[in-house]
mmCIF file with all atom_site columns, C-alpha atoms in Angstrom:
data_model
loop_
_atom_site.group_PDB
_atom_site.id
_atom_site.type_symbol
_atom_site.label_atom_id
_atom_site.label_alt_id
_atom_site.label_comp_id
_atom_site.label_asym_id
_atom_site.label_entity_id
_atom_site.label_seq_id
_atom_site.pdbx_PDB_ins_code
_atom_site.Cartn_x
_atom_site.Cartn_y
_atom_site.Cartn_z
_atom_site.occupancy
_atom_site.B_iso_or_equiv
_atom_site.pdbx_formal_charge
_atom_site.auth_seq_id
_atom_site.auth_comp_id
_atom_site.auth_asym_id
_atom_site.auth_atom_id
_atom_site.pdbx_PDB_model_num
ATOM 1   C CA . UNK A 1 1   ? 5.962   26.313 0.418   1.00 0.00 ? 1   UNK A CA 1
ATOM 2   C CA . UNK A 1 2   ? 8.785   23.836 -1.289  1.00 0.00 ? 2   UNK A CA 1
ATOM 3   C CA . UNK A 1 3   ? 7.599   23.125 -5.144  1.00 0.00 ? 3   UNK A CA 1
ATOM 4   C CA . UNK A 1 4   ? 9.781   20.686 -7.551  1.00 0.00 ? 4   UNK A CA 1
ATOM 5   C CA . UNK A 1 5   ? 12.297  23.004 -9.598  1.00 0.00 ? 5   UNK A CA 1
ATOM 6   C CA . UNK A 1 6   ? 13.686  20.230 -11.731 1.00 0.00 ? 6   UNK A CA 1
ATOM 7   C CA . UNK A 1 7   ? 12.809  19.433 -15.549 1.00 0.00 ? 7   UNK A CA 1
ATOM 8   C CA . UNK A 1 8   ? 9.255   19.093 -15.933 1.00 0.00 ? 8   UNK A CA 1
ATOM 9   C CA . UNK A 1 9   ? 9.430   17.121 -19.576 1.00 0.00 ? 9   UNK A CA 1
ATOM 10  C CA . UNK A 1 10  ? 10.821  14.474 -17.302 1.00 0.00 ? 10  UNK A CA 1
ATOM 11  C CA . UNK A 1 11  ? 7.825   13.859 -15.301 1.00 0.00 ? 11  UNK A CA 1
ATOM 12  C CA . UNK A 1 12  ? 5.881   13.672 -18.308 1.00 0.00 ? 12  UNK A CA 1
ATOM 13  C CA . UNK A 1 13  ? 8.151   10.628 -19.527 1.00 0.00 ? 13  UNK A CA 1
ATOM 14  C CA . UNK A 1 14  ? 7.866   9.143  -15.973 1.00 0.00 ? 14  UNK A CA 1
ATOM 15  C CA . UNK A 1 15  ? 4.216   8.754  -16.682 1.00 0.00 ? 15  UNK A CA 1
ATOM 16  C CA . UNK A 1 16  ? 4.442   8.136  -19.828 1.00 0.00 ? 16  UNK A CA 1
ATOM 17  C CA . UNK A 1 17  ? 1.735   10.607 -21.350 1.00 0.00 ? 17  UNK A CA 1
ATOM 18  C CA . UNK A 1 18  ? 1.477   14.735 -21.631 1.00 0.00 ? 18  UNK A CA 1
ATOM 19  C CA . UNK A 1 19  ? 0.821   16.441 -18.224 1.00 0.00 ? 19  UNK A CA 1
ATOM 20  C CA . UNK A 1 20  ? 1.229   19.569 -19.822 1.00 0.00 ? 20  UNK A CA 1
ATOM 21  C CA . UNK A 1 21  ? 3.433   21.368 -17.460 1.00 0.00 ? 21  UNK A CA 1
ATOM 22  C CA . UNK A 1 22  ? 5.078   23.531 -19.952 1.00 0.00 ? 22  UNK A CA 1
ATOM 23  C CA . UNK A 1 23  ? 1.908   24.955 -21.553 1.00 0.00 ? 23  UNK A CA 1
ATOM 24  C CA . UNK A 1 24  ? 2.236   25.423 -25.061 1.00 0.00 ? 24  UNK A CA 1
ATOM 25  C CA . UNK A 1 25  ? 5.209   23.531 -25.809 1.00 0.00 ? 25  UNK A CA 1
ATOM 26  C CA . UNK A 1 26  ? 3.415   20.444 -25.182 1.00 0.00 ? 26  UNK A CA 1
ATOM 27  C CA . UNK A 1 27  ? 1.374   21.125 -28.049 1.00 0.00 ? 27  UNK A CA 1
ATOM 28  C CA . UNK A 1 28  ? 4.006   21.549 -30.299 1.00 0.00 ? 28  UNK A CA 1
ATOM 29  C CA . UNK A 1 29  ? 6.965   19.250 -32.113 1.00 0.00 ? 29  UNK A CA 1
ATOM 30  C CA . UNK A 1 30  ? 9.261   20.367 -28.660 1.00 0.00 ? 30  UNK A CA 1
ATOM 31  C CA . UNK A 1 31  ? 7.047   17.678 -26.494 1.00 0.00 ? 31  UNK A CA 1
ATOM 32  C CA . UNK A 1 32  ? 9.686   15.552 -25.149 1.00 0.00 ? 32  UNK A CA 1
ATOM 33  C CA . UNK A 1 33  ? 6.911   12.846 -24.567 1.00 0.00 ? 33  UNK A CA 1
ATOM 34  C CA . UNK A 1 34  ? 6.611   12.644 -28.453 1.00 0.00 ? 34  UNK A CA 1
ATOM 35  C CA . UNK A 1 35  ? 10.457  12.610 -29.178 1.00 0.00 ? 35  UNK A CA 1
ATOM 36  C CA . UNK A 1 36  ? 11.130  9.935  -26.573 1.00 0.00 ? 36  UNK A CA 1
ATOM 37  C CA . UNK A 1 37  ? 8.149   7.794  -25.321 1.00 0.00 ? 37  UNK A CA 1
ATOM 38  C CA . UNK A 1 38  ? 10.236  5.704  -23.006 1.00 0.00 ? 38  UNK A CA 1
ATOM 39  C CA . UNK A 1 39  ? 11.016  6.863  -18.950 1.00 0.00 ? 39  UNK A CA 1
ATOM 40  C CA . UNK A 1 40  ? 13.955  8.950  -18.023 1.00 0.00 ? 40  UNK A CA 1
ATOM 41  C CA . UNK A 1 41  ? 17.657  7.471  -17.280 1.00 0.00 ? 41  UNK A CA 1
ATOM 42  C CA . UNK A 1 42  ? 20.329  5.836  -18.521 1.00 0.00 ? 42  UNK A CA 1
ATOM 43  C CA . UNK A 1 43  ? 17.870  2.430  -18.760 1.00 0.00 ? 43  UNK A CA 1
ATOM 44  C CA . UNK A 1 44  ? 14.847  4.092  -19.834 1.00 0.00 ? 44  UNK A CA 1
ATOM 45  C CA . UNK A 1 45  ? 14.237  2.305  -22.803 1.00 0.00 ? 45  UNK A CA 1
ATOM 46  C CA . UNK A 1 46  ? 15.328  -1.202 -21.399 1.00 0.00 ? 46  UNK A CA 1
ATOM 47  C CA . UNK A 1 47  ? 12.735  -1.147 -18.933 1.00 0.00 ? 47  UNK A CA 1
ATOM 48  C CA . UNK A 1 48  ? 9.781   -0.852 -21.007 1.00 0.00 ? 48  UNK A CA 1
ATOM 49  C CA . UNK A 1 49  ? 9.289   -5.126 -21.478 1.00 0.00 ? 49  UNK A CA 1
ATOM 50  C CA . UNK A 1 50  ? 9.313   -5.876 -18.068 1.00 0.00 ? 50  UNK A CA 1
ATOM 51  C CA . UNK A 1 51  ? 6.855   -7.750 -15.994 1.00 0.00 ? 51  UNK A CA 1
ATOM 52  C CA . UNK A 1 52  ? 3.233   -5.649 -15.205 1.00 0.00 ? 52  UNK A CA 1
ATOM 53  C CA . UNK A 1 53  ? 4.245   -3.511 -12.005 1.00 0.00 ? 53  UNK A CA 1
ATOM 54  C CA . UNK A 1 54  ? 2.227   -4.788 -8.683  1.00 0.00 ? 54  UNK A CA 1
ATOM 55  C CA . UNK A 1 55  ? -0.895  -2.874 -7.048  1.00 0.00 ? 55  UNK A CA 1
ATOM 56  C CA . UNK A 1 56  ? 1.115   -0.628 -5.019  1.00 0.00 ? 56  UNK A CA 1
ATOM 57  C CA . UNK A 1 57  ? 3.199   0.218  -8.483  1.00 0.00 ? 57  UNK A CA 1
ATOM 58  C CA . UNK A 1 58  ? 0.114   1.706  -9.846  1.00 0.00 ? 58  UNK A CA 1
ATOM 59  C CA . UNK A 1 59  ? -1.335  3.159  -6.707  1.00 0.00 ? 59  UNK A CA 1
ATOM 60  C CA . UNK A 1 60  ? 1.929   5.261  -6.457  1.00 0.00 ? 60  UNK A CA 1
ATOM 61  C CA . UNK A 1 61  ? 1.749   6.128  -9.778  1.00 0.00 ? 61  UNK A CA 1
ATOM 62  C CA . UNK A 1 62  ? -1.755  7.230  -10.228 1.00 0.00 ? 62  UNK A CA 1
ATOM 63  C CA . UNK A 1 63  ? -0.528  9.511  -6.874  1.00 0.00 ? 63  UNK A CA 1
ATOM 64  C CA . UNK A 1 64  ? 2.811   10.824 -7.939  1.00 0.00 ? 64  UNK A CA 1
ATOM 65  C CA . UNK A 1 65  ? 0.560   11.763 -11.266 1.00 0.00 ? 65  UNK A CA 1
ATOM 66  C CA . UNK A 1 66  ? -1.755  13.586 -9.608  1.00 0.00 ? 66  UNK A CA 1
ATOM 67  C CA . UNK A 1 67  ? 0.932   15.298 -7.548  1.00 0.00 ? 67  UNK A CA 1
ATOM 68  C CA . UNK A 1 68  ? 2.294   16.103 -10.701 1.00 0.00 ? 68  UNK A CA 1
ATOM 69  C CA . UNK A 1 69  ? -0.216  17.719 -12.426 1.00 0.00 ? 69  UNK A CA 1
ATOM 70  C CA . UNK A 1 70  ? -1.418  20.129 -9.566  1.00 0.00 ? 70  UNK A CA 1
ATOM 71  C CA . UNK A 1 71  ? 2.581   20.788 -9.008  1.00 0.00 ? 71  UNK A CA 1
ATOM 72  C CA . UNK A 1 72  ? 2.176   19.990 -5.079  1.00 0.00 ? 72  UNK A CA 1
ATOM 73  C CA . UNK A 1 73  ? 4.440   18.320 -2.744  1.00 0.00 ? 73  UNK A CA 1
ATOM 74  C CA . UNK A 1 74  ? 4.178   15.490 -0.604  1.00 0.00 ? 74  UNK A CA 1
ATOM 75  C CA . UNK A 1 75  ? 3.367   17.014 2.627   1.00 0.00 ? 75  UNK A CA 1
ATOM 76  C CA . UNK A 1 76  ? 1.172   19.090 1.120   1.00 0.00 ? 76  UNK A CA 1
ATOM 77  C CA . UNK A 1 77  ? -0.733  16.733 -0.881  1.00 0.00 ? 77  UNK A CA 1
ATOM 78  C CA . UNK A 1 78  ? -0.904  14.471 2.613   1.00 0.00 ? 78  UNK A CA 1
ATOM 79  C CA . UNK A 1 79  ? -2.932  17.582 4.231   1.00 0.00 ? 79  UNK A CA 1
ATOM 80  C CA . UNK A 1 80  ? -5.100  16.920 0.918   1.00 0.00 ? 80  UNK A CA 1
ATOM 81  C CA . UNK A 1 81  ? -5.939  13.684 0.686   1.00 0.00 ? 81  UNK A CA 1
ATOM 82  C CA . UNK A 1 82  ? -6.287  13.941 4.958   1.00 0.00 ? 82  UNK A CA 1
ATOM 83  C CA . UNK A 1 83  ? -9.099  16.663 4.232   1.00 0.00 ? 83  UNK A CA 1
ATOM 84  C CA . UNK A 1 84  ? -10.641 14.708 1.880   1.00 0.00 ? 84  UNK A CA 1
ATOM 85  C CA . UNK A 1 85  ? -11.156 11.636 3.980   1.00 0.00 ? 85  UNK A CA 1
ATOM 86  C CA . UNK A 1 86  ? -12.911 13.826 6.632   1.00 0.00 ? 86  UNK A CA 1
ATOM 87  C CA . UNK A 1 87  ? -15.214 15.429 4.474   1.00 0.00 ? 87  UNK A CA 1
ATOM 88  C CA . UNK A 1 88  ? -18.805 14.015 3.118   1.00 0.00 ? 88  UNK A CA 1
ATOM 89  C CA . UNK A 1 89  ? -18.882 12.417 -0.017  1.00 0.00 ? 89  UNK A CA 1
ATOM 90  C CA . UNK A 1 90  ? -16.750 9.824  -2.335  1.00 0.00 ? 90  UNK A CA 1
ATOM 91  C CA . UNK A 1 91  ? -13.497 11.059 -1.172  1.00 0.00 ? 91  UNK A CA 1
ATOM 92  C CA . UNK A 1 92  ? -11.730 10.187 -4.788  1.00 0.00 ? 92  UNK A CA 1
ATOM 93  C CA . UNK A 1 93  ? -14.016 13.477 -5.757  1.00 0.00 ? 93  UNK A CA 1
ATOM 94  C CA . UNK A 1 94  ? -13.347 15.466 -2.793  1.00 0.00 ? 94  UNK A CA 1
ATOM 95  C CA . UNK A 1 95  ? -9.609  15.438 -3.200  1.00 0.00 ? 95  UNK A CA 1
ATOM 96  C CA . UNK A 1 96  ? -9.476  16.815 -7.435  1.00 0.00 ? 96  UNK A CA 1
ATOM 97  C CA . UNK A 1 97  ? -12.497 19.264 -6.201  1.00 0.00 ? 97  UNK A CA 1
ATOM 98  C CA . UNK A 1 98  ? -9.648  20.594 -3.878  1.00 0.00 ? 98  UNK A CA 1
ATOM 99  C CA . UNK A 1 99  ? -7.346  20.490 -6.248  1.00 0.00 ? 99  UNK A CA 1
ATOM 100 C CA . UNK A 1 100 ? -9.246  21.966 -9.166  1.00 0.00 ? 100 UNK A CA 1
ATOM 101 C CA . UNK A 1 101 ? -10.176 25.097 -6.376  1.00 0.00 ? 101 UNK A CA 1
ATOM 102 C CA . UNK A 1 102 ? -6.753  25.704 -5.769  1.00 0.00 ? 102 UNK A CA 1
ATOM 103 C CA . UNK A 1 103 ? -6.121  29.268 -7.059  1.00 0.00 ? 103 UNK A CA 1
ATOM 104 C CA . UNK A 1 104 ? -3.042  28.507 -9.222  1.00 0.00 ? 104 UNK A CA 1
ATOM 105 C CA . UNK A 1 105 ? -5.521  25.991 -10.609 1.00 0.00 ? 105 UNK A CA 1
ATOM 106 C CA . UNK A 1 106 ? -8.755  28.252 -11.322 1.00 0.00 ? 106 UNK A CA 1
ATOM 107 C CA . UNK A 1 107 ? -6.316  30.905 -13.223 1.00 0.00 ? 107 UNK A CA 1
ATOM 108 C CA . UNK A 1 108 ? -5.074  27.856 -15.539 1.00 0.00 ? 108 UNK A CA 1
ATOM 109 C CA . UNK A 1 109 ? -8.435  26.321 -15.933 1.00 0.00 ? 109 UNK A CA 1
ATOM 110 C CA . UNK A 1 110 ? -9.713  30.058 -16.840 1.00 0.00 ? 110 UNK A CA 1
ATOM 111 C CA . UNK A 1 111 ? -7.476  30.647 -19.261 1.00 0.00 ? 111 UNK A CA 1
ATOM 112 C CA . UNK A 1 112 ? -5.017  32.865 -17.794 1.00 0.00 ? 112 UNK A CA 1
ATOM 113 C CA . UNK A 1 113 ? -2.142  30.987 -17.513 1.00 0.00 ? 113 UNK A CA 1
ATOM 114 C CA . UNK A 1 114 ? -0.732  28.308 -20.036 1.00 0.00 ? 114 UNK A CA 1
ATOM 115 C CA . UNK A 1 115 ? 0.095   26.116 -17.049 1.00 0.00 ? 115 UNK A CA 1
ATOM 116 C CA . UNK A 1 116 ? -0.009  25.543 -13.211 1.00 0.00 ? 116 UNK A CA 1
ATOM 117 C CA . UNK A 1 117 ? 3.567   26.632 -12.414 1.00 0.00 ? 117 UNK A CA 1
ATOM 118 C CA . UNK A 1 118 ? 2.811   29.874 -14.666 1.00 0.00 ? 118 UNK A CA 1
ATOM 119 C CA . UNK A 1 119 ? -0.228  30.383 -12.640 1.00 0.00 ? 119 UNK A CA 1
ATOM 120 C CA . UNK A 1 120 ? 1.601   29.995 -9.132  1.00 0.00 ? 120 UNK A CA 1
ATOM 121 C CA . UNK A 1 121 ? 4.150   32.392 -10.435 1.00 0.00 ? 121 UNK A CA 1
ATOM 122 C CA . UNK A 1 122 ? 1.185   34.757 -10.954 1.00 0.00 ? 122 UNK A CA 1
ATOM 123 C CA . UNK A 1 123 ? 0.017   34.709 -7.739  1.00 0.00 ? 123 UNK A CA 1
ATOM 124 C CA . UNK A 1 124 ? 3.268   34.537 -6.134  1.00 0.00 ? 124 UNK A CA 1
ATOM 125 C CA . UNK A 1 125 ? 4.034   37.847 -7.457  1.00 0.00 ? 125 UNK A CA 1
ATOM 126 C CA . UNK A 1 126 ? 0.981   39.679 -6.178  1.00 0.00 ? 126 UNK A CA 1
ATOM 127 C CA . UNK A 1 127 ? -0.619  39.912 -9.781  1.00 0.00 ? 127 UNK A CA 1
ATOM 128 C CA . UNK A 1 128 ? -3.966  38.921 -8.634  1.00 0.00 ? 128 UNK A CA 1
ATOM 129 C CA . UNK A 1 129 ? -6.863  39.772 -5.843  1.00 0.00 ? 129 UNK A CA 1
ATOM 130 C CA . UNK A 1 130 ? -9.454  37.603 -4.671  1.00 0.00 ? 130 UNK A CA 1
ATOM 131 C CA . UNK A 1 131 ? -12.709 39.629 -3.624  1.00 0.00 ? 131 UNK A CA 1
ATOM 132 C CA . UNK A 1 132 ? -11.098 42.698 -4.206  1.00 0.00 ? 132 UNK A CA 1
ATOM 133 C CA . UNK A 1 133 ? -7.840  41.957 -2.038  1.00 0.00 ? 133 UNK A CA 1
ATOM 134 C CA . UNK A 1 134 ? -5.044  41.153 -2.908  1.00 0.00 ? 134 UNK A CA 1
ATOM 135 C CA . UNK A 1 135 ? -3.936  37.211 -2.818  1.00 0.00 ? 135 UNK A CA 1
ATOM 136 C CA . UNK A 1 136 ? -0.475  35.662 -3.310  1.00 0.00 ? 136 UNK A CA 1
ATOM 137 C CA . UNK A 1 137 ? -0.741  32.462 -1.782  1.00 0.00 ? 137 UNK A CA 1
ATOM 138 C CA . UNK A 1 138 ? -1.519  29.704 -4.787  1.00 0.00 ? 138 UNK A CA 1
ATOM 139 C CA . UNK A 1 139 ? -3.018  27.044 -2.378  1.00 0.00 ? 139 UNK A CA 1
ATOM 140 C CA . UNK A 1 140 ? -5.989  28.960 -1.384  1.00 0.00 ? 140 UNK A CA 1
ATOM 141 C CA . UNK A 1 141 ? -9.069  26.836 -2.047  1.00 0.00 ? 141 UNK A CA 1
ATOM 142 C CA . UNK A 1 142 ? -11.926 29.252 -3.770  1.00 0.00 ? 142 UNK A CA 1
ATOM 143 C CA . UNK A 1 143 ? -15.580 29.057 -2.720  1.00 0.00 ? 143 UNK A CA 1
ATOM 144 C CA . UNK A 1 144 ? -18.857 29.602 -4.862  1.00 0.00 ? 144 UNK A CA 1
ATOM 145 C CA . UNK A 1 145 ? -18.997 33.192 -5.584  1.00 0.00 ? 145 UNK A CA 1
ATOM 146 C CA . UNK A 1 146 ? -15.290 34.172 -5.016  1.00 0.00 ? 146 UNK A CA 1
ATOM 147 C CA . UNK A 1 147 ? -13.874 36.718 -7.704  1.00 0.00 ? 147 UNK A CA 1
ATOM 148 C CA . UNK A 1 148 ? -10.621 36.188 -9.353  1.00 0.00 ? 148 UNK A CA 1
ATOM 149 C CA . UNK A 1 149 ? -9.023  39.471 -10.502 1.00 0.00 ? 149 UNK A CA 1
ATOM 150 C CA . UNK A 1 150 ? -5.733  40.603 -12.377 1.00 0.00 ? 150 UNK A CA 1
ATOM 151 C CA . UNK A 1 151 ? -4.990  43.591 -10.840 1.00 0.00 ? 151 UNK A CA 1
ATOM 152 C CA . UNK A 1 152 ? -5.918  47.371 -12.088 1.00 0.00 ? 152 UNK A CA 1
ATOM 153 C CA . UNK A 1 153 ? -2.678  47.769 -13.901 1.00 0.00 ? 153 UNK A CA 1
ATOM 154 C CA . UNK A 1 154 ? -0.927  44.246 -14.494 1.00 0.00 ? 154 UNK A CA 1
ATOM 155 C CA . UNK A 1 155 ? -3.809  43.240 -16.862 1.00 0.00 ? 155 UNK A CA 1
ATOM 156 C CA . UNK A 1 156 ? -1.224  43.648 -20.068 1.00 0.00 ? 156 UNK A CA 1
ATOM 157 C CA . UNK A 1 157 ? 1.047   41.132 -18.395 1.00 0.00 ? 157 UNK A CA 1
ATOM 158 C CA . UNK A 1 158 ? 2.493   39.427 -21.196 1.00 0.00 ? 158 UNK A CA 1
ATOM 159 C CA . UNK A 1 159 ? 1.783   35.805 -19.600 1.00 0.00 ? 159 UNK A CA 1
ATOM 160 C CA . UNK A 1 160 ? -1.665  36.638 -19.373 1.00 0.00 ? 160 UNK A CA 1
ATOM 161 C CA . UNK A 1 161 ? -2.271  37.984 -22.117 1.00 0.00 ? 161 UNK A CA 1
ATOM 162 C CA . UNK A 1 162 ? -0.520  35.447 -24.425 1.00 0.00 ? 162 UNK A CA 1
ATOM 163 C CA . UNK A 1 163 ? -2.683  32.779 -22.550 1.00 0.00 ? 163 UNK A CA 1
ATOM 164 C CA . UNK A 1 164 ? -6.439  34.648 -23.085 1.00 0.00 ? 164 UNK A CA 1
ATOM 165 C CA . UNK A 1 165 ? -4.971  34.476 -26.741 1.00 0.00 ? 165 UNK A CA 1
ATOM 166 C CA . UNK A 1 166 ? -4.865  30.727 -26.931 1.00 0.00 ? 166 UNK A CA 1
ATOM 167 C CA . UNK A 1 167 ? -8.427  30.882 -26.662 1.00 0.00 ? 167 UNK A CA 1
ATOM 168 C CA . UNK A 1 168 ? -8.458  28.296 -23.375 1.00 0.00 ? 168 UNK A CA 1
ATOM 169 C CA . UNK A 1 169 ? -11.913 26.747 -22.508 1.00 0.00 ? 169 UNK A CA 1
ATOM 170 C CA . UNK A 1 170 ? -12.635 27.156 -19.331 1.00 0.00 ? 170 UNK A CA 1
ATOM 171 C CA . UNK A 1 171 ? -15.385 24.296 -17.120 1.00 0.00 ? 171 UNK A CA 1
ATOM 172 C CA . UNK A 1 172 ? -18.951 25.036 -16.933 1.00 0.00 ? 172 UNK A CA 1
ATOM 173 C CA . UNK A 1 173 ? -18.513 26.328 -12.992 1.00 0.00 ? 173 UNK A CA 1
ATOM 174 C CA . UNK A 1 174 ? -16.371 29.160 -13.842 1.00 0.00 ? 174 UNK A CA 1
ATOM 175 C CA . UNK A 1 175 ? -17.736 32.604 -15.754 1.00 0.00 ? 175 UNK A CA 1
ATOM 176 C CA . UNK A 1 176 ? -14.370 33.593 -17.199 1.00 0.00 ? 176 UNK A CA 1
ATOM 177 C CA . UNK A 1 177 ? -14.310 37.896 -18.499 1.00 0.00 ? 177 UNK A CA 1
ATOM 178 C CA . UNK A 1 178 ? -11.366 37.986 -20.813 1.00 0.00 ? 178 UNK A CA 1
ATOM 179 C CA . UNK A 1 179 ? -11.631 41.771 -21.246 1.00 0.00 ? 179 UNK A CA 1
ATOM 180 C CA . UNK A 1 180 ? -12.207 42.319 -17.533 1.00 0.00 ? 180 UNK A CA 1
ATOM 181 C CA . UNK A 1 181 ? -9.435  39.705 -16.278 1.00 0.00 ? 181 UNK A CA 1
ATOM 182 C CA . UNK A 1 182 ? -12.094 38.186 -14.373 1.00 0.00 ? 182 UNK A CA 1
ATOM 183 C CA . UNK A 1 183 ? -12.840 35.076 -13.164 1.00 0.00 ? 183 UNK A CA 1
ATOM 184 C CA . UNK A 1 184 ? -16.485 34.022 -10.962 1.00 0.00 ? 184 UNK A CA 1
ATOM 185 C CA . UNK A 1 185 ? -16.735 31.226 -9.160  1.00 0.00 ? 185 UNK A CA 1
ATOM 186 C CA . UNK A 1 186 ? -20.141 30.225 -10.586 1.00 0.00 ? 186 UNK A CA 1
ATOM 187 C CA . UNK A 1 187 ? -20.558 26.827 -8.051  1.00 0.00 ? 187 UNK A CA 1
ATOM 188 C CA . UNK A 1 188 ? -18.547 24.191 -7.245  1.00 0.00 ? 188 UNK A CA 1
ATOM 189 C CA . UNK A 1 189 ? -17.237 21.700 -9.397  1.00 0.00 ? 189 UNK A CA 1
ATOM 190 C CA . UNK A 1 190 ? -18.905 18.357 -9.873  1.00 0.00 ? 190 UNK A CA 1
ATOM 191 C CA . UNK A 1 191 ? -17.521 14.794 -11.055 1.00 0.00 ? 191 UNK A CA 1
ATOM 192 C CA . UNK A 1 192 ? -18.519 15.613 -15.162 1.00 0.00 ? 192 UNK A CA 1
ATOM 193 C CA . UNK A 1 193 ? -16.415 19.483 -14.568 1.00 0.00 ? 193 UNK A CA 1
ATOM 194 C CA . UNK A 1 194 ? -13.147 17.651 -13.673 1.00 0.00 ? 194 UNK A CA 1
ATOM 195 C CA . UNK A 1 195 ? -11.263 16.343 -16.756 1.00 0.00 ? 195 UNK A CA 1
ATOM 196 C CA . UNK A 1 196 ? -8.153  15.393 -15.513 1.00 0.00 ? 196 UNK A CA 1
ATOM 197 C CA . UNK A 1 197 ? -6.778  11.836 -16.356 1.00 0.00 ? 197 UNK A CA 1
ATOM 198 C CA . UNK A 1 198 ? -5.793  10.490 -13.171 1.00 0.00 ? 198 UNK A CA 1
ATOM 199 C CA . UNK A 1 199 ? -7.626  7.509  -11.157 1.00 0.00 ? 199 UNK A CA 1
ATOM 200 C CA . UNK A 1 200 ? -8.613  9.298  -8.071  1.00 0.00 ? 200 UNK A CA 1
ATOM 201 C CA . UNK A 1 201 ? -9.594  6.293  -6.578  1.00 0.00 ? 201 UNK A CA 1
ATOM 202 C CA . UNK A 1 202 ? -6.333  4.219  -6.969  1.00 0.00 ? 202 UNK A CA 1
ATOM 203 C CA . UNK A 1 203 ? -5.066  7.464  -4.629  1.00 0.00 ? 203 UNK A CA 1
ATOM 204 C CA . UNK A 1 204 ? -7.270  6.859  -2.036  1.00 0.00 ? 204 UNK A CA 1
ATOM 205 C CA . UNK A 1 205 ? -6.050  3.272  -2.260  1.00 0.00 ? 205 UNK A CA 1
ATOM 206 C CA . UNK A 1 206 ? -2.821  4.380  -1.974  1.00 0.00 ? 206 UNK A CA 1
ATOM 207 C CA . UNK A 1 207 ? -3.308  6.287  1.351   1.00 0.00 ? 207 UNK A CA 1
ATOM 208 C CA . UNK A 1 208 ? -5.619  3.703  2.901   1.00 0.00 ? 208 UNK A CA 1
ATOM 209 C CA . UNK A 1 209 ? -3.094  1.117  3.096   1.00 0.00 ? 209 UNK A CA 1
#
């Protein structure tokens, strides 16, 4: 699957806040959203007083954000937002809940990995089973009950390891064992789990034009 391989500090500056795609640099001094607040290119910082951008403006975005965060590409996100709009329930929901269950996702919200393109690096390289089998595709969508493992013998990878030390909290609908590189899917997530600043429904919006 194709994934953006450009700098990531200038995504942040295209939205104008932290997305934290480089883990713990966007904690520290480093954060090129703090050293330069305005967007990226040559007329970055002449564009800032012009005239409030148009419906469509923010729809687009509130999508390219959410794209952003969850490091997945258009046609991708498409098969998403499509899956979403046949499902039951407010559809806004429906899409993060994907997102959030993505396994790339569930390793960074557990605390082992400092961000999702870490985390889909992890996976990628066969460093973690699902149910006791091995998994290395990033996009799989977990289900209540699934078991997240580091495998017997990768468990001192340094990523890992560096991230459990950063003390991550993880959402109420995942039991996280640091010591046993484990991660239970408790239940599925629900509206109050997902903390991810994005308007959901401005996406929908977006796609229903």
């Amino acid at each position: 699957m194709a994934r953006y391989t450009g700098p990531v500090c200038r995504l942040c500056r295209r939205e104008g806040q932290k997305l934290f795609l480089k883990g713990e640099r966007c904690h520290g001094p480093k954060c090129a959203v703090d050293r330069k607040s305005y967007p990226p290119g040559e007329q970055g910082g002449q564009r800032r007083g012009r005239r409030r951008p148009s419906d469509y403006a923010l729809q687009l975005r509130e999508k390219q954000k959410m794209r952003t965060i969850y490091g997945v590409m258009e046609k991708q996100f498409r098969g998403y937002v499509d899956m979403a709009l046949k499902a039951k329930g407010v559809t806004g929901f429906v899409l993060l809940s994907l997102l959030e269950r993505r396994l790339d996702s569930v390793l960074r919200l557990g605390g082992f990995a400092s961000s999702q393109n870490q985390a889909r690096q992890i996976v990628r390289h066969r460093h973690i089973t699902v149910n006791g089998t091995i998994c290395d595709i990033p996009s799989r969508i977990v289900e209540e009950g699934d078991e997240i493992e580091v495998r017997e013998g990768h468990r001192d990878l340094q990523p890992v390891v560096a991230a459990i030390e950063r003390g991550y909290s993880a959402p109420e609908w995942l039991d996280v064992d640091s010591d046993r590189r484990v991660i239970t899917v408790t239940r599925l997530p629900e509206p109050d789990d997902i903390q991810v600043d994005v308007d959901e429904q401005q996406v929908v919006e977006f796609y229903s034009r």
